[in-house]
């Protein structure tokens, strides 16, 4: 009896561990950070390369062209990352839902990174938080460090200020405060874009999952039909065998 109780206790503990080890708030937060890391790195790479090229040219039109190309590449990156994040998140949601459907005990099961629409916008927001912080400090207390970071690390967001400075042939420090403040609004673009593409990625994965589900159901029906036919044949054979025995 004592062994049975101990075995049951161990099984309960193991079951609870299985349900809980896959999700904790800290792991969920790390997953969000990981999703934002790639877009953030792309921001840095595009900003640095674009501005090195743009500053090597004297014409403000070259600066504009370089910034437009850089913004286009950045938008493309956010489209790809957002769709991939949404697709992976929905796939995790389906896996988690299967576990929840297995039994009532698993009703509260959560899998790290499961799809929730707000996460798409949250990941986009996290990816631009460093830029927002630096830009905020630059607006409050203009300094050379923040000015350098905004020009060469976050030029994708600082584009309106850079364009204004190039056309008026003035130093960055001489640009009016309201122009710098307008540049901060560019941060909205990655947040909205990533959130929208996160949803699109979910819809694409949903269609794939539906195709798989329909195919599985068709195979299941085919198997059931085969089993039914096999059972009917076996029943007919048994009936024929019984008739033959009676005749004898």
mmCIF file with all atom_site columns, N, CA, C and O in Angstrom, residues 5 42 51 58 62-63 77 88 133 149 158 166 174 187 202 213 217 227:
data_model
loop_
_atom_site.group_PDB
_atom_site.id
_atom_site.type_symbol
_atom_site.label_atom_id
_atom_site.label_alt_id
_atom_site.label_comp_id
_atom_site.label_asym_id
_atom_site.label_entity_id
_atom_site.label_seq_id
_atom_site.pdbx_PDB_ins_code
_atom_site.Cartn_x
_atom_site.Cartn_y
_atom_site.Cartn_z
_atom_site.occupancy
_atom_site.B_iso_or_equiv
_atom_site.pdbx_formal_charge
_atom_site.auth_seq_id
_atom_site.auth_comp_id
_atom_site.auth_asym_id
_atom_site.auth_atom_id
_atom_site.pdbx_PDB_model_num
ATOM 1  N N  . UNK A 1 5   ? 1.106   4.238  -2.849  1.00 0.00 ? 5   UNK A N  1
ATOM 2  C CA . UNK A 1 5   ? 0.965   5.672  -2.561  1.00 0.00 ? 5   UNK A CA 1
ATOM 3  C C  . UNK A 1 5   ? 2.174   6.457  -3.047  1.00 0.00 ? 5   UNK A C  1
ATOM 4  O O  . UNK A 1 5   ? 2.055   7.555  -3.591  1.00 0.00 ? 5   UNK A O  1
ATOM 5  N N  . UNK A 1 42  ? 19.447  43.755 -37.295 1.00 0.00 ? 42  UNK A N  1
ATOM 6  C CA . UNK A 1 42  ? 19.305  44.253 -38.660 1.00 0.00 ? 42  UNK A CA 1
ATOM 7  C C  . UNK A 1 42  ? 19.270  45.779 -38.664 1.00 0.00 ? 42  UNK A C  1
ATOM 8  O O  . UNK A 1 42  ? 19.837  46.426 -39.562 1.00 0.00 ? 42  UNK A O  1
ATOM 9  N N  . UNK A 1 51  ? 24.649  54.791 -43.513 1.00 0.00 ? 51  UNK A N  1
ATOM 10 C CA . UNK A 1 51  ? 25.165  56.114 -43.167 1.00 0.00 ? 51  UNK A CA 1
ATOM 11 C C  . UNK A 1 51  ? 26.625  56.279 -43.542 1.00 0.00 ? 51  UNK A C  1
ATOM 12 O O  . UNK A 1 51  ? 27.064  57.385 -43.885 1.00 0.00 ? 51  UNK A O  1
ATOM 13 N N  . UNK A 1 58  ? 28.322  64.046 -51.161 1.00 0.00 ? 58  UNK A N  1
ATOM 14 C CA . UNK A 1 58  ? 27.996  65.438 -50.858 1.00 0.00 ? 58  UNK A CA 1
ATOM 15 C C  . UNK A 1 58  ? 26.545  65.775 -51.180 1.00 0.00 ? 58  UNK A C  1
ATOM 16 O O  . UNK A 1 58  ? 25.950  66.648 -50.547 1.00 0.00 ? 58  UNK A O  1
ATOM 17 N N  . UNK A 1 62  ? 21.652  61.916 -52.810 1.00 0.00 ? 62  UNK A N  1
ATOM 18 C CA . UNK A 1 62  ? 22.300  60.619 -52.568 1.00 0.00 ? 62  UNK A CA 1
ATOM 19 C C  . UNK A 1 62  ? 21.986  60.140 -51.161 1.00 0.00 ? 62  UNK A C  1
ATOM 20 O O  . UNK A 1 62  ? 21.741  58.955 -50.918 1.00 0.00 ? 62  UNK A O  1
ATOM 21 N N  . UNK A 1 63  ? 21.984  61.082 -50.224 1.00 0.00 ? 63  UNK A N  1
ATOM 22 C CA . UNK A 1 63  ? 21.638  60.730 -48.836 1.00 0.00 ? 63  UNK A CA 1
ATOM 23 C C  . UNK A 1 63  ? 20.216  60.188 -48.772 1.00 0.00 ? 63  UNK A C  1
ATOM 24 O O  . UNK A 1 63  ? 19.944  59.179 -48.116 1.00 0.00 ? 63  UNK A O  1
ATOM 25 N N  . UNK A 1 77  ? 13.008  43.213 -43.938 1.00 0.00 ? 77  UNK A N  1
ATOM 26 C CA . UNK A 1 77  ? 13.457  42.358 -42.837 1.00 0.00 ? 77  UNK A CA 1
ATOM 27 C C  . UNK A 1 77  ? 12.352  42.173 -41.809 1.00 0.00 ? 77  UNK A C  1
ATOM 28 O O  . UNK A 1 77  ? 12.118  41.055 -41.315 1.00 0.00 ? 77  UNK A O  1
ATOM 29 N N  . UNK A 1 88  ? 5.773   30.448 -36.387 1.00 0.00 ? 88  UNK A N  1
ATOM 30 C CA . UNK A 1 88  ? 6.324   29.604 -35.316 1.00 0.00 ? 88  UNK A CA 1
ATOM 31 C C  . UNK A 1 88  ? 5.426   29.652 -34.083 1.00 0.00 ? 88  UNK A C  1
ATOM 32 O O  . UNK A 1 88  ? 5.176   28.625 -33.441 1.00 0.00 ? 88  UNK A O  1
ATOM 33 N N  . UNK A 1 133 ? 14.930  55.066 -26.161 1.00 0.00 ? 133 UNK A N  1
ATOM 34 C CA . UNK A 1 133 ? 15.638  55.562 -24.966 1.00 0.00 ? 133 UNK A CA 1
ATOM 35 C C  . UNK A 1 133 ? 16.710  56.572 -25.358 1.00 0.00 ? 133 UNK A C  1
ATOM 36 O O  . UNK A 1 133 ? 16.812  57.670 -24.778 1.00 0.00 ? 133 UNK A O  1
ATOM 37 N N  . UNK A 1 149 ? 25.107  58.129 -31.865 1.00 0.00 ? 149 UNK A N  1
ATOM 38 C CA . UNK A 1 149 ? 24.295  56.912 -31.889 1.00 0.00 ? 149 UNK A CA 1
ATOM 39 C C  . UNK A 1 149 ? 23.092  57.066 -32.817 1.00 0.00 ? 149 UNK A C  1
ATOM 40 O O  . UNK A 1 149 ? 22.746  56.148 -33.567 1.00 0.00 ? 149 UNK A O  1
ATOM 41 N N  . UNK A 1 158 ? 16.181  58.107 -37.410 1.00 0.00 ? 158 UNK A N  1
ATOM 42 C CA . UNK A 1 158 ? 16.606  59.513 -37.391 1.00 0.00 ? 158 UNK A CA 1
ATOM 43 C C  . UNK A 1 158 ? 16.574  60.115 -38.794 1.00 0.00 ? 158 UNK A C  1
ATOM 44 O O  . UNK A 1 158 ? 17.036  61.233 -39.000 1.00 0.00 ? 158 UNK A O  1
ATOM 45 N N  . UNK A 1 166 ? 20.742  67.578 -44.278 1.00 0.00 ? 166 UNK A N  1
ATOM 46 C CA . UNK A 1 166 ? 21.448  67.514 -45.559 1.00 0.00 ? 166 UNK A CA 1
ATOM 47 C C  . UNK A 1 166 ? 20.974  68.604 -46.522 1.00 0.00 ? 166 UNK A C  1
ATOM 48 O O  . UNK A 1 166 ? 21.778  69.245 -47.198 1.00 0.00 ? 166 UNK A O  1
ATOM 49 N N  . UNK A 1 174 ? 22.279  71.766 -34.929 1.00 0.00 ? 174 UNK A N  1
ATOM 50 C CA . UNK A 1 174 ? 21.534  72.993 -35.231 1.00 0.00 ? 174 UNK A CA 1
ATOM 51 C C  . UNK A 1 174 ? 20.110  72.729 -35.703 1.00 0.00 ? 174 UNK A C  1
ATOM 52 O O  . UNK A 1 174 ? 19.353  73.688 -35.954 1.00 0.00 ? 174 UNK A O  1
ATOM 53 N N  . UNK A 1 187 ? 9.490   55.402 -35.144 1.00 0.00 ? 187 UNK A N  1
ATOM 54 C CA . UNK A 1 187 ? 9.525   54.159 -34.350 1.00 0.00 ? 187 UNK A CA 1
ATOM 55 C C  . UNK A 1 187 ? 8.206   53.399 -34.419 1.00 0.00 ? 187 UNK A C  1
ATOM 56 O O  . UNK A 1 187 ? 8.166   52.197 -34.133 1.00 0.00 ? 187 UNK A O  1
ATOM 57 N N  . UNK A 1 202 ? 0.719   33.950 -38.860 1.00 0.00 ? 202 UNK A N  1
ATOM 58 C CA . UNK A 1 202 ? -0.201  33.031 -38.182 1.00 0.00 ? 202 UNK A CA 1
ATOM 59 C C  . UNK A 1 202 ? -1.223  32.478 -39.160 1.00 0.00 ? 202 UNK A C  1
ATOM 60 O O  . UNK A 1 202 ? -1.508  31.273 -39.181 1.00 0.00 ? 202 UNK A O  1
ATOM 61 N N  . UNK A 1 213 ? -4.561  18.798 -41.149 1.00 0.00 ? 213 UNK A N  1
ATOM 62 C CA . UNK A 1 213 ? -5.690  18.229 -40.406 1.00 0.00 ? 213 UNK A CA 1
ATOM 63 C C  . UNK A 1 213 ? -6.672  17.530 -41.341 1.00 0.00 ? 213 UNK A C  1
ATOM 64 O O  . UNK A 1 213 ? -7.141  16.413 -41.058 1.00 0.00 ? 213 UNK A O  1
ATOM 65 N N  . UNK A 1 217 ? -7.600  13.599 -41.316 1.00 0.00 ? 217 UNK A N  1
ATOM 66 C CA . UNK A 1 217 ? -8.986  13.122 -41.202 1.00 0.00 ? 217 UNK A CA 1
ATOM 67 C C  . UNK A 1 217 ? -9.364  12.216 -42.368 1.00 0.00 ? 217 UNK A C  1
ATOM 68 O O  . UNK A 1 217 ? -10.065 11.216 -42.190 1.00 0.00 ? 217 UNK A O  1
ATOM 69 N N  . UNK A 1 227 ? -11.193 -0.869 -42.297 1.00 0.00 ? 227 UNK A N  1
ATOM 70 C CA . UNK A 1 227 ? -11.463 -1.739 -41.157 1.00 0.00 ? 227 UNK A CA 1
ATOM 71 C C  . UNK A 1 227 ? -12.894 -2.258 -41.194 1.00 0.00 ? 227 UNK A C  1
ATOM 72 O O  . UNK A 1 227 ? -13.159 -3.423 -40.887 1.00 0.00 ? 227 UNK A O  1
#
